[in-house]
Coordinates of C-alpha atoms and ligand atoms in Angstrom, one line a residue:
M1 CA 55.2 -20.9 12.1
C2 CA 57.8 -21.7 9.5
G3 CA 58.4 -19.2 6.7
I4 CA 58.0 -19.9 3.0
F5 CA 59.2 -17.9 0.0
G6 CA 59.3 -18.9 -3.6
L7 CA 59.4 -17.3 -7.0
I8 CA 59.0 -18.0 -10.7
S9 CA 60.0 -15.4 -13.3
K10 CA 60.5 -14.7 -16.9
R11 CA 63.5 -12.5 -16.2
K12 CA 66.9 -14.0 -17.0
D13 CA 68.9 -11.3 -15.3
I14 CA 68.1 -12.2 -11.7
N15 CA 69.8 -14.4 -9.2
V16 CA 66.8 -16.6 -8.2
A17 CA 68.6 -18.2 -5.3
Q18 CA 69.7 -14.9 -3.8
L19 CA 66.2 -13.5 -4.1
I20 CA 64.7 -16.5 -2.4
R21 CA 67.3 -16.4 0.3
E22 CA 66.5 -12.7 0.9
G23 CA 62.8 -13.4 1.0
L24 CA 63.4 -16.2 3.5
E25 CA 65.3 -13.8 5.7
R26 CA 62.2 -11.6 5.7
M27 CA 60.2 -14.6 6.9
E28 CA 62.8 -15.7 9.5
Y29 CA 60.7 -14.3 12.4
R30 CA 58.3 -17.2 11.7
G31 CA 60.9 -19.8 12.6
Y32 CA 64.7 -20.0 12.5
D33 CA 66.1 -23.3 13.5
S34 CA 67.0 -24.5 10.0
A35 CA 66.6 -23.4 6.4
G36 CA 66.6 -24.8 2.9
I37 CA 66.1 -23.9 -0.8
A38 CA 65.1 -26.1 -3.8
L39 CA 65.5 -24.8 -7.3
V40 CA 64.4 -26.4 -10.6
N41 CA 67.6 -26.4 -12.7
N42 CA 67.3 -27.6 -16.3
G43 CA 65.1 -30.6 -15.5
K44 CA 66.7 -31.4 -12.2
I45 CA 66.2 -30.3 -8.6
E46 CA 69.0 -28.5 -6.9
L47 CA 68.6 -28.8 -3.1
R48 CA 70.5 -27.3 -0.2
K49 CA 69.4 -27.3 3.5
K50 CA 71.0 -27.1 6.8
A51 CA 70.4 -26.4 10.6
G52 CA 71.1 -22.9 11.8
R53 CA 70.1 -19.3 10.9
I54 CA 70.1 -18.2 7.3
A55 CA 72.9 -15.6 7.6
D56 CA 75.2 -18.3 9.1
I57 CA 74.2 -20.9 6.5
N58 CA 74.8 -18.5 3.7
A59 CA 77.9 -16.9 5.2
D60 CA 80.0 -18.0 2.1
G61 CA 77.1 -17.6 -0.3
W62 CA 76.1 -21.3 0.0
F63 CA 72.5 -20.5 -0.9
D64 CA 73.2 -17.6 -3.2
K65 CA 75.4 -19.7 -5.5
M66 CA 72.7 -22.3 -6.2
P67 CA 72.0 -22.6 -9.9
G68 CA 68.3 -22.8 -11.1
Q69 CA 65.5 -21.1 -12.9
F70 CA 62.8 -21.0 -10.2
G71 CA 62.1 -22.5 -6.8
V72 CA 61.2 -22.2 -3.2
G73 CA 62.8 -21.9 0.2
H74 CA 61.7 -22.6 3.8
T75 CA 62.8 -21.4 7.2
R76 CA 61.7 -23.9 9.9
W77 CA 60.3 -24.0 13.4
A78 CA 60.6 -27.6 14.3
T79 CA 57.5 -29.6 15.2
H80 CA 58.1 -33.2 14.0
G81 CA 61.8 -34.1 14.4
P82 CA 64.7 -32.0 15.7
P83 CA 66.2 -29.2 13.7
I84 CA 68.7 -31.1 11.7
A85 CA 69.4 -31.0 7.9
N86 CA 67.4 -34.2 7.2
N87 CA 64.2 -32.7 8.8
S88 CA 64.6 -29.3 7.2
H89 CA 62.5 -28.4 4.2
P90 CA 62.3 -28.7 1.2
H91 CA 61.5 -32.4 1.2
M92 CA 61.7 -34.6 -1.9
D93 CA 60.0 -37.7 -3.4
C94 CA 61.7 -40.9 -4.3
T95 CA 62.4 -39.8 -7.9
G96 CA 64.2 -36.7 -6.7
K97 CA 62.0 -34.7 -9.2
I98 CA 59.5 -33.2 -6.7
A99 CA 60.5 -30.7 -4.0
L100 CA 58.0 -29.4 -1.5
V101 CA 57.9 -27.0 1.5
H102 CA 55.2 -27.0 4.1
N103 CA 53.9 -24.8 7.0
G104 CA 51.4 -26.5 9.3
I105 CA 50.9 -30.0 10.6
I106 CA 49.5 -33.1 8.9
E107 CA 47.6 -34.9 11.6
N108 CA 47.3 -38.2 9.9
Y109 CA 50.9 -38.4 8.7
Q110 CA 51.7 -41.6 10.6
D111 CA 49.0 -43.5 8.8
L112 CA 50.0 -42.0 5.5
R113 CA 53.7 -42.7 6.2
R114 CA 53.1 -46.3 7.1
K115 CA 51.1 -46.9 3.9
L116 CA 53.7 -45.2 1.7
T117 CA 56.5 -47.2 3.3
E118 CA 54.5 -50.4 2.7
R119 CA 54.2 -49.4 -0.9
G120 CA 58.0 -49.1 -1.1
H121 CA 58.6 -45.4 -0.6
K122 CA 61.8 -44.3 1.2
L123 CA 61.1 -41.6 3.7
V124 CA 64.3 -40.1 5.2
S125 CA 63.1 -37.6 7.7
E126 CA 61.0 -37.6 10.9
T127 CA 58.6 -35.0 9.6
D128 CA 54.9 -35.1 8.9
T129 CA 55.7 -33.1 5.7
E130 CA 57.6 -35.7 3.8
V131 CA 54.4 -37.7 3.0
F132 CA 53.3 -34.9 0.7
P133 CA 56.0 -35.2 -2.1
H134 CA 55.7 -39.0 -2.0
L135 CA 51.9 -38.9 -2.4
I136 CA 52.3 -36.4 -5.2
E137 CA 54.8 -38.7 -6.8
E138 CA 52.2 -41.5 -6.8
F139 CA 49.5 -39.4 -8.4
R140 CA 52.0 -38.1 -11.0
K141 CA 52.7 -41.7 -11.9
T142 CA 49.0 -42.3 -12.7
G143 CA 49.3 -39.6 -15.4
L144 CA 47.8 -36.7 -13.5
D145 CA 49.5 -33.3 -14.0
L146 CA 51.1 -31.6 -11.1
K147 CA 48.1 -29.4 -10.2
D148 CA 45.7 -32.4 -10.1
S149 CA 48.3 -34.5 -8.2
V150 CA 48.5 -31.8 -5.6
I151 CA 44.7 -31.6 -5.4
E152 CA 44.4 -35.4 -4.9
T153 CA 47.2 -35.3 -2.3
V154 CA 45.7 -32.6 -0.1
K155 CA 42.4 -34.5 -0.1
L156 CA 44.2 -37.3 1.7
C157 CA 45.9 -35.0 4.2
K158 CA 44.1 -34.0 7.4
G159 CA 45.3 -31.0 9.3
A160 CA 46.8 -27.6 8.3
Y161 CA 49.1 -26.8 5.4
G162 CA 50.5 -24.1 3.3
V163 CA 52.6 -25.9 0.7
V164 CA 54.6 -25.0 -2.4
V165 CA 55.6 -27.7 -4.9
C166 CA 58.2 -27.6 -7.6
D167 CA 58.5 -30.4 -10.2
A168 CA 61.7 -30.7 -12.2
D169 CA 59.6 -32.1 -15.1
N170 CA 57.4 -29.0 -15.1
P171 CA 59.6 -26.0 -16.1
E172 CA 56.5 -23.8 -16.7
Y173 CA 54.9 -23.4 -13.3
M174 CA 54.9 -24.3 -9.6
V175 CA 51.9 -25.2 -7.5
V176 CA 50.8 -23.9 -4.1
A177 CA 47.9 -25.0 -1.8
R178 CA 46.6 -23.9 1.6
K179 CA 44.3 -25.0 4.4
E180 CA 44.4 -23.2 7.7
S181 CA 48.0 -22.0 7.2
P182 CA 48.7 -18.7 5.5
L183 CA 49.9 -18.5 1.9
V184 CA 49.9 -15.3 -0.1
I185 CA 50.8 -14.7 -3.7
G186 CA 52.6 -11.6 -5.1
I187 CA 52.6 -10.7 -8.8
T188 CA 54.6 -8.4 -11.0
E189 CA 52.3 -8.7 -14.0
D190 CA 53.6 -10.6 -16.9
E191 CA 57.0 -11.0 -15.3
T192 CA 57.3 -12.7 -11.9
T193 CA 55.1 -14.5 -9.4
Y194 CA 56.0 -14.9 -5.8
C195 CA 54.5 -16.9 -3.0
G196 CA 55.2 -16.5 0.8
S197 CA 53.8 -17.1 4.2
D198 CA 53.2 -13.4 4.8
I199 CA 53.0 -10.3 2.6
P200 CA 56.4 -8.9 3.8
A201 CA 58.0 -11.9 2.1
F202 CA 57.6 -10.1 -1.3
L203 CA 57.0 -6.5 -0.2
P204 CA 60.3 -5.1 -1.6
L205 CA 59.5 -6.8 -4.9
T206 CA 55.9 -6.1 -5.6
R207 CA 52.9 -4.6 -3.9
N208 CA 50.3 -6.6 -5.9
A209 CA 49.0 -9.4 -3.7
I210 CA 46.5 -12.2 -3.8
I211 CA 45.4 -14.1 -0.8
L212 CA 44.8 -17.8 -1.2
D213 CA 41.7 -19.1 0.7
D214 CA 41.4 -22.4 2.5
N215 CA 41.0 -25.4 0.3
E216 CA 42.4 -23.7 -2.8
V217 CA 45.3 -24.6 -5.0
A218 CA 47.0 -22.2 -7.3
V219 CA 49.2 -22.7 -10.3
L220 CA 51.9 -20.0 -10.4
Y221 CA 53.3 -19.0 -13.8
P222 CA 55.7 -16.2 -14.3
G223 CA 53.7 -13.0 -13.8
K224 CA 50.3 -14.7 -13.5
C225 CA 48.4 -17.4 -11.6
E226 CA 45.3 -19.5 -11.7
I227 CA 43.4 -20.5 -8.6
F228 CA 41.2 -23.7 -8.2
H229 CA 38.9 -25.1 -5.5
V230 CA 40.1 -28.4 -4.1
D231 CA 36.6 -29.7 -3.7
D232 CA 35.4 -29.5 -7.3
G233 CA 38.5 -28.5 -9.3
E234 CA 36.6 -25.4 -10.6
K235 CA 38.5 -22.1 -11.2
A236 CA 38.2 -19.5 -8.4
K237 CA 38.0 -15.8 -9.2
R238 CA 40.3 -13.5 -7.1
E239 CA 41.1 -9.8 -7.4
I240 CA 44.7 -8.6 -7.0
F241 CA 44.9 -5.9 -4.3
T242 CA 47.6 -3.3 -3.6
V243 CA 49.4 -3.6 -0.3
D244 CA 49.9 -0.2 1.3
Y245 CA 52.4 -1.3 4.0
S246 CA 55.3 1.1 4.5
M247 CA 58.7 -0.3 3.5
D248 CA 60.2 1.1 6.7
A249 CA 58.9 -1.9 8.5
A250 CA 61.6 -4.1 6.9
Q251 CA 64.4 -1.9 8.2
K252 CA 65.9 -1.2 11.6
V253 CA 65.9 2.5 10.9
L254 CA 63.5 5.0 12.4
D255 CA 63.6 8.8 12.0
G256 CA 67.1 8.4 10.6
K257 CA 68.4 6.4 13.5
E258 CA 69.6 2.9 13.0
Y259 CA 68.7 0.5 15.9
K260 CA 70.6 -2.7 16.8
W261 CA 67.4 -4.7 17.1
F262 CA 63.9 -4.5 15.5
M263 CA 62.4 -4.8 19.0
H264 CA 64.1 -1.6 20.1
K265 CA 63.1 0.3 16.9
E266 CA 59.5 -1.0 17.2
M267 CA 59.1 0.1 20.8
H268 CA 60.2 3.6 19.7
E269 CA 57.3 3.5 17.1
I270 CA 54.7 3.0 19.9
P271 CA 53.8 6.6 20.6
R272 CA 52.9 7.3 16.9
K273 CA 51.1 3.9 16.6
I274 CA 48.9 4.8 19.6
I275 CA 48.0 8.1 18.0
D276 CA 47.0 6.3 14.8
Q277 CA 44.9 3.9 16.8
V278 CA 43.0 6.6 18.7
R279 CA 42.3 8.2 15.3
M280 CA 41.0 5.0 13.7
P281 CA 37.8 5.0 11.6
Q282 CA 34.8 5.4 13.9
E283 CA 32.3 3.4 11.9
H284 CA 34.2 0.1 12.6
L285 CA 34.2 1.0 16.3
D286 CA 30.4 1.6 16.3
E287 CA 29.5 -1.7 14.8
F288 CA 32.0 -3.6 17.0
A289 CA 30.7 -1.9 20.2
Q290 CA 27.1 -2.4 19.2
A291 CA 27.6 -6.1 18.6
I292 CA 28.9 -6.5 22.1
L293 CA 26.0 -4.6 23.5
N294 CA 23.5 -6.6 21.5
A295 CA 24.9 -9.9 22.8
D296 CA 23.6 -11.9 25.8
H297 CA 27.1 -13.4 26.5
V298 CA 30.5 -12.1 25.6
F299 CA 33.8 -14.0 25.6
I300 CA 37.3 -12.8 24.7
T301 CA 40.1 -15.0 23.5
A302 CA 43.7 -14.8 22.3
A303 CA 47.1 -16.3 22.9
G304 CA 50.4 -15.1 24.4
T305 CA 50.8 -11.3 24.7
A306 CA 47.6 -10.7 22.7
Y307 CA 45.8 -12.5 25.6
Y308 CA 47.1 -10.1 28.1
A309 CA 46.0 -7.2 25.9
A310 CA 42.6 -9.0 25.8
I311 CA 42.4 -9.2 29.5
A312 CA 43.2 -5.5 29.9
G313 CA 40.4 -4.8 27.3
K314 CA 38.0 -7.0 29.1
Y315 CA 38.4 -5.0 32.3
Q316 CA 38.1 -1.7 30.4
I317 CA 34.9 -2.6 28.5
T318 CA 33.2 -3.8 31.7
K319 CA 34.3 -0.7 33.6
F320 CA 32.9 1.6 31.0
G321 CA 29.4 0.2 31.0
G322 CA 29.8 -2.9 28.9
P323 CA 28.8 -6.4 29.9
Y324 CA 30.9 -8.8 32.0
I325 CA 33.3 -10.6 29.6
Q326 CA 34.7 -14.0 30.1
G327 CA 38.4 -14.3 29.1
I328 CA 39.4 -17.8 27.8
L329 CA 42.8 -18.7 26.3
C330 CA 42.1 -19.7 22.7
S331 CA 43.9 -23.1 23.2
E332 CA 41.4 -23.9 26.0
L333 CA 38.2 -22.5 24.5
V334 CA 36.9 -25.6 22.8
D335 CA 37.4 -27.7 26.0
A336 CA 36.2 -25.0 28.4
L337 CA 33.0 -24.3 26.4
P338 CA 31.4 -27.6 25.3
T339 CA 28.4 -25.5 24.4
I340 CA 28.1 -21.7 23.8
P341 CA 24.8 -20.1 24.6
P342 CA 22.8 -18.5 21.8
N343 CA 23.4 -14.8 21.0
S344 CA 27.0 -14.8 22.1
V345 CA 29.9 -12.7 20.9
L346 CA 33.5 -13.8 20.8
I347 CA 36.1 -11.1 20.7
A348 CA 39.4 -12.4 19.3
V349 CA 42.6 -10.5 19.6
S350 CA 45.6 -11.3 17.4
Q351 CA 48.6 -9.6 15.8
S352 CA 49.0 -12.1 13.0
G353 CA 45.4 -13.1 12.6
E354 CA 46.8 -16.6 11.9
T355 CA 47.5 -18.1 15.3
A356 CA 46.1 -21.7 14.8
D357 CA 44.5 -21.9 18.3
T358 CA 42.8 -18.6 17.9
I359 CA 41.4 -19.6 14.5
E360 CA 40.3 -22.9 15.8
A361 CA 38.5 -21.2 18.7
V362 CA 36.8 -18.7 16.4
R363 CA 35.7 -21.4 13.9
Y364 CA 34.4 -23.6 16.6
A365 CA 32.3 -20.8 18.1
K366 CA 31.1 -19.5 14.7
E367 CA 30.5 -22.8 12.9
Q368 CA 29.0 -24.8 15.7
F369 CA 27.1 -22.2 17.8
G370 CA 26.6 -19.3 15.4
V371 CA 28.6 -17.0 17.6
K372 CA 29.3 -13.5 16.2
I373 CA 33.1 -12.8 15.9
C374 CA 34.5 -9.4 16.7
S375 CA 38.2 -9.3 16.1
V376 CA 41.1 -7.0 16.8
V377 CA 43.8 -7.9 14.4
N378 CA 46.9 -6.4 12.9
V379 CA 47.3 -8.1 9.6
V380 CA 44.8 -7.0 6.9
G381 CA 43.4 -10.0 5.0
S382 CA 44.6 -12.6 7.5
S383 CA 42.5 -15.7 8.2
L384 CA 41.0 -14.1 11.4
T385 CA 39.6 -11.2 9.5
R386 CA 37.9 -13.5 7.1
Y387 CA 36.1 -15.4 9.9
S388 CA 35.0 -12.2 11.6
D389 CA 31.7 -10.3 11.5
H390 CA 33.3 -7.1 12.7
V391 CA 37.0 -6.2 12.6
I392 CA 39.1 -3.5 14.1
I393 CA 42.5 -3.3 12.4
T394 CA 45.2 -2.3 14.7
T395 CA 47.6 0.4 13.5
A396 CA 50.9 -1.2 14.6
G397 CA 51.9 -2.0 11.0
P398 CA 54.2 -5.0 10.3
E399 CA 55.9 -6.2 13.5
I400 CA 59.2 -8.0 13.0
A401 CA 60.4 -8.8 16.6
V402 CA 59.0 -12.2 17.5
A403 CA 57.7 -11.1 20.9
S404 CA 54.9 -8.7 20.3
Q405 CA 55.1 -5.2 21.7
K406 CA 53.9 -2.4 19.5
A407 CA 51.0 -4.6 18.4
Y408 CA 50.2 -5.2 22.1
C409 CA 50.0 -1.4 22.7
T410 CA 47.7 -0.8 19.8
Q411 CA 45.5 -3.8 20.9
V412 CA 45.1 -2.3 24.3
T413 CA 44.4 1.1 22.8
A414 CA 41.8 -0.2 20.4
L415 CA 40.0 -2.1 23.2
S416 CA 40.0 1.1 25.3
M417 CA 38.4 2.8 22.3
V418 CA 35.7 0.1 22.2
A419 CA 35.1 0.7 26.0
L420 CA 34.6 4.4 25.4
K421 CA 32.3 3.8 22.5
I422 CA 30.3 1.5 24.7
A423 CA 30.1 4.3 27.3
T424 CA 28.8 6.6 24.6
L425 CA 26.2 4.1 23.3
T426 CA 24.9 3.3 26.8
N427 CA 25.0 6.9 28.0
T428 CA 27.2 5.7 30.9
L429 CA 29.2 8.9 30.7
T430 CA 28.5 12.4 29.5
T431 CA 30.0 13.6 26.1
D432 CA 32.3 15.9 28.0
E433 CA 33.6 13.0 30.2
I434 CA 34.1 10.7 27.2
E435 CA 36.1 13.5 25.5
K436 CA 38.3 13.8 28.5
Y437 CA 38.9 10.0 28.6
E438 CA 39.7 10.0 24.8
S439 CA 42.1 12.8 25.2
A440 CA 43.7 11.0 28.2
L441 CA 44.1 7.9 25.9
L442 CA 45.7 10.1 23.3
D443 CA 48.0 11.4 26.0
T444 CA 49.3 7.9 26.7
A445 CA 51.3 8.4 23.4
E446 CA 53.1 11.3 25.0
A447 CA 53.7 9.4 28.3
C448 CA 55.2 6.5 26.3
A449 CA 57.4 9.0 24.4
L450 CA 58.7 10.4 27.7
I451 CA 59.4 6.8 29.0
L452 CA 61.3 6.0 25.8
K453 CA 63.4 9.1 26.3
D454 CA 64.6 8.0 29.7
E455 CA 66.1 4.6 28.9
K456 CA 69.1 5.0 31.2
S457 CA 67.3 4.3 34.5
L458 CA 65.7 1.2 33.0
I459 CA 69.1 0.0 31.7
N460 CA 70.5 0.4 35.2
L461 CA 67.7 -1.6 36.7
A462 CA 68.1 -4.2 33.9
H463 CA 71.7 -4.7 35.0
K464 CA 70.6 -5.3 38.6
I465 CA 68.1 -8.0 37.8
A466 CA 69.8 -9.6 34.8
Y467 CA 71.3 -12.5 36.7
K468 CA 68.4 -13.2 39.1
S469 CA 66.9 -16.6 38.7
N470 CA 63.3 -15.9 39.5
L471 CA 61.0 -12.8 39.6
Y472 CA 57.4 -12.3 40.6
F473 CA 55.2 -9.8 38.9
L474 CA 52.2 -8.7 41.1
A475 CA 49.3 -6.4 40.6
R476 CA 45.6 -6.0 41.2
G477 CA 42.6 -5.3 39.0
I478 CA 43.3 -4.3 35.4
S479 CA 47.0 -4.1 36.1
T480 CA 47.2 -7.9 36.6
S481 CA 47.2 -7.9 32.7
A482 CA 50.4 -5.8 32.9
A483 CA 51.9 -8.1 35.5
F484 CA 51.4 -11.1 33.2
E485 CA 52.8 -9.2 30.2
G486 CA 55.8 -8.0 32.1
A487 CA 56.6 -11.5 33.3
L488 CA 56.1 -13.1 29.9
K489 CA 58.4 -10.6 28.2
L490 CA 61.2 -11.2 30.6
K491 CA 60.8 -14.9 30.4
E492 CA 60.6 -15.1 26.6
I493 CA 63.4 -12.8 25.6
A494 CA 65.8 -12.8 28.6
Y495 CA 65.2 -16.4 29.7
I496 CA 64.6 -15.7 33.3
H497 CA 62.0 -17.7 35.2
T498 CA 59.1 -15.3 36.1
E499 CA 55.7 -15.8 37.4
A500 CA 52.8 -13.3 37.6
Y501 CA 49.9 -13.3 40.0
A502 CA 47.0 -11.2 41.1
A503 CA 48.7 -9.7 44.2
G504 CA 45.9 -10.9 46.4
E505 CA 46.9 -14.5 45.5
S506 CA 50.5 -14.0 46.5
K507 CA 49.8 -15.1 50.1
H508 CA 48.3 -18.3 48.9
G509 CA 51.5 -19.9 47.8
P510 CA 54.0 -17.7 46.0
I511 CA 55.1 -16.0 49.3
A512 CA 56.5 -19.3 50.4
L513 CA 59.5 -18.8 48.0
I514 CA 60.3 -15.3 49.2
E515 CA 63.8 -14.9 50.7
E516 CA 66.4 -12.1 50.9
G517 CA 66.7 -10.3 47.6
F518 CA 63.9 -12.1 45.7
P519 CA 62.7 -9.5 43.2
C520 CA 59.0 -8.7 43.2
V521 CA 57.8 -6.3 40.6
F522 CA 54.6 -4.5 41.7
I523 CA 52.5 -2.6 39.1
T524 CA 50.7 0.0 41.2
P525 CA 48.9 2.8 39.4
P526 CA 47.0 5.2 41.7
D527 CA 43.6 3.6 41.1
Q528 CA 41.2 1.9 43.5
T529 CA 43.6 -1.0 44.0
Y530 CA 46.3 1.2 45.5
P531 CA 45.4 1.0 49.2
K532 CA 45.2 -2.8 49.2
I533 CA 48.3 -3.4 47.2
I534 CA 50.4 -1.5 49.8
G535 CA 49.7 -4.4 52.1
N536 CA 50.8 -6.9 49.5
V537 CA 54.1 -5.0 49.0
M538 CA 54.8 -4.9 52.7
E539 CA 54.0 -8.6 53.1
M540 CA 56.8 -9.4 50.5
K541 CA 59.2 -6.7 51.8
S542 CA 59.1 -7.9 55.4
R543 CA 60.2 -11.3 54.2
G544 CA 63.2 -9.9 52.4
A545 CA 61.9 -9.4 48.9
M546 CA 63.6 -6.8 46.7
I547 CA 60.7 -4.5 45.8
I548 CA 60.6 -3.0 42.3
S549 CA 57.5 -0.8 41.8
V550 CA 56.0 0.8 38.8
V551 CA 54.3 3.9 40.0
A552 CA 52.8 7.2 38.8
D553 CA 55.6 9.8 38.8
Y554 CA 54.0 11.7 41.6
D555 CA 53.7 8.7 43.9
V556 CA 54.9 9.0 47.5
N557 CA 53.8 6.0 49.5
I558 CA 54.8 2.9 47.4
S559 CA 58.0 4.5 46.2
E560 CA 59.0 5.1 49.8
I561 CA 58.8 1.3 50.6
S562 CA 60.4 0.2 47.3
H563 CA 64.0 -0.6 46.6
H564 CA 63.6 0.5 43.0
T565 CA 60.9 2.6 41.4
I566 CA 60.0 3.0 37.8
R567 CA 58.1 6.3 37.5
V568 CA 55.4 6.6 34.9
P569 CA 54.7 10.2 33.7
I570 CA 50.9 10.4 33.9
K571 CA 48.6 13.2 35.0
N572 CA 47.0 13.1 38.4
N573 CA 43.4 12.8 37.4
K574 CA 40.9 9.9 37.0
Y575 CA 41.0 10.1 33.2
A576 CA 44.7 9.7 32.9
I577 CA 44.8 7.0 35.5
A578 CA 42.1 4.9 33.8
M579 CA 43.7 5.1 30.4
S580 CA 47.3 4.4 31.4
I581 CA 47.6 0.7 30.9
V582 CA 50.1 1.0 28.1
P583 CA 52.4 3.5 29.9
F584 CA 52.5 1.1 32.9
V585 CA 53.4 -1.9 30.7
L586 CA 55.9 -0.3 28.3
P587 CA 58.7 0.1 31.0
L588 CA 58.4 -3.6 31.7
Q589 CA 58.7 -4.5 28.1
M590 CA 61.7 -2.2 27.8
L591 CA 63.2 -3.8 31.0
A592 CA 63.0 -7.2 29.4
Y593 CA 64.6 -5.9 26.2
F594 CA 67.5 -4.3 28.1
V595 CA 68.1 -7.5 30.1
S596 CA 68.1 -9.5 26.9
D597 CA 70.5 -7.2 25.1
Y598 CA 72.8 -6.9 28.2
K599 CA 73.0 -10.7 28.4
G600 CA 74.0 -10.9 24.7
F601 CA 70.8 -12.6 23.5
D602 CA 68.9 -11.9 20.3
P603 CA 65.7 -10.2 21.5
D604 CA 64.2 -10.3 18.0
K605 CA 64.4 -14.0 17.7
P606 CA 64.2 -15.7 21.1
K607 CA 65.1 -19.4 21.2
N608 CA 62.3 -21.9 20.5
L609 CA 59.7 -19.2 19.7
A610 CA 58.1 -18.0 16.5
K611 CA 56.0 -15.0 15.7
S612 CA 53.1 -16.6 14.0
V613 CA 52.2 -19.8 15.7
T614 CA 50.2 -21.7 13.1
V615 CA 50.3 -25.1 14.8
K616 CA 47.9 -26.1 17.6
Ligands
G6P1 C1 53.6 -15.8 19.7 C2 54.3 -14.5 19.7 C3 53.6 -13.6 20.7 C4 52.1 -13.4 20.3 C5 51.4 -14.8 20.3 C6 50.0 -14.7 19.7 O1 53.8 -16.5 20.9 O2 55.6 -14.7 20.0 O3 54.2 -12.3 20.6 O4 51.5 -12.6 21.3 O5 52.2 -15.7 19.4 O6 50.1 -14.3 18.4 P1 49.0 -13.4 17.6 O7 49.6 -13.3 16.3 O8 47.8 -14.2 17.6 O9 48.9 -12.1 18.4

């Protein structure tokens, strides 16, 4: 949540402001209600900030024309105070010499703010962040240098932060610090140092990266940096690593075709990402599956779309001979589990690996109860990977659209691979059968490719539901995860009120709202749930509901009683049916995208949302 990008360079031939603005645009998926830049300019701070999106704010080059030698920018997702210029970052101290950007939440800011105000500081925003520069100002006045002032300040702040600080009286360096909010450093040796919330912030500029750990402070000089532990002030050693992300991720072009939105481009990447996932390194799978089998209790946790991937995975793992797995939303885990029994495993699923609630749940389980953490995560080197005992990296690559889609598909595929590995380790299935399931999982890539080829019918359906006020998404068994994901996507990018239920529950309340034309989307693969769900479809239809069903392409019965059918091209055998979670979800994600686009919304940056939710 909130994107940060800063740089300090020896080069005199660069437009620092423009480079920072471009970096911020790459971070905009983290938050986009306001933006600002502060540059150190010959002993003074040059500051510009405004509500709105970066492209609008910079329409006449407002940011790009800022003079200055180095500095930092911020794109905000408001928490404390509405998205107005005053609450936008960077924030300053009373002297106007210190500028700071922050991602995270300072939990004790009210107390700190009160004390600062009593001591005569003038705080002009409603944010938690603003206490930072004023505290730094106080430590600077005691004679401490900028780095030590930042260290003393972060010791006073409870909560989560990734901060970048520039001091107009320090033309040599800037200082960054982190705790529980991401902050990465990029280096072009002996020339330029960058800092950002995510690696893509500096990806077009350098591939040399350093990840700052919690409770560390770094001093960034042009082309080099020094890292220190907050606790004892000692220097920390850190290797530079080379990032191997493809640059294509930052563009809307795929196979020579330019897409209007990242979401559309990224959904067209799904088939190849599934293939990569199925071919992932086996040794990671082995350890992961073995850890699950060795445990007495297994839990799975995540947030948002990742949670629905987790629920699909939980069904798969149990079905293929694994233990029963309890699914708990990460934001609920601490309250739902006051104690966790010994020898437990917690599976955590996350695209970013930085979702604050997921990290909190994982740390709670690990640090208080010694729970083993198995994570399925898309971002290499993210916080989640560092708290985990076993990690499966998903092969989605950088995902720019805020609402996760290709990452979801790889998460489900990865968890299906874990399920099959468990079947192998427990001898639940013969080698021959496992091979057939694996090949069926690989075939889902082809099924997705076929679905993506036939966008027209989904576009037509999108036009039919675009102005409906409410929709239900109903399914049974493993497909309930698809119902929840389909409902979430339509809600979050097309702003239609949707609800998802296990279809059996529909008669315990939801049915009361059914009237003529009320759309009910049923996800009905030809698995063991099929006979029962026909009854649920009829219950809704006989009360006037508009039935939209997602069926196998050879389906006869449910399509006959539906007003609209979405046909999923899968083979008619148990292997294909068991592995087809993604092909049954993809059309629902596409439907949401087409509704959003048809209604003129920005599907990549839905209002009020952010991709990486680093606040609790
Ligand atoms: C946000 C994103 C979702 C994502 C969720 C969890 O809400 O918009 O797409 O599923 O966070 O994020 P994670 O990075 O943990 O998967």
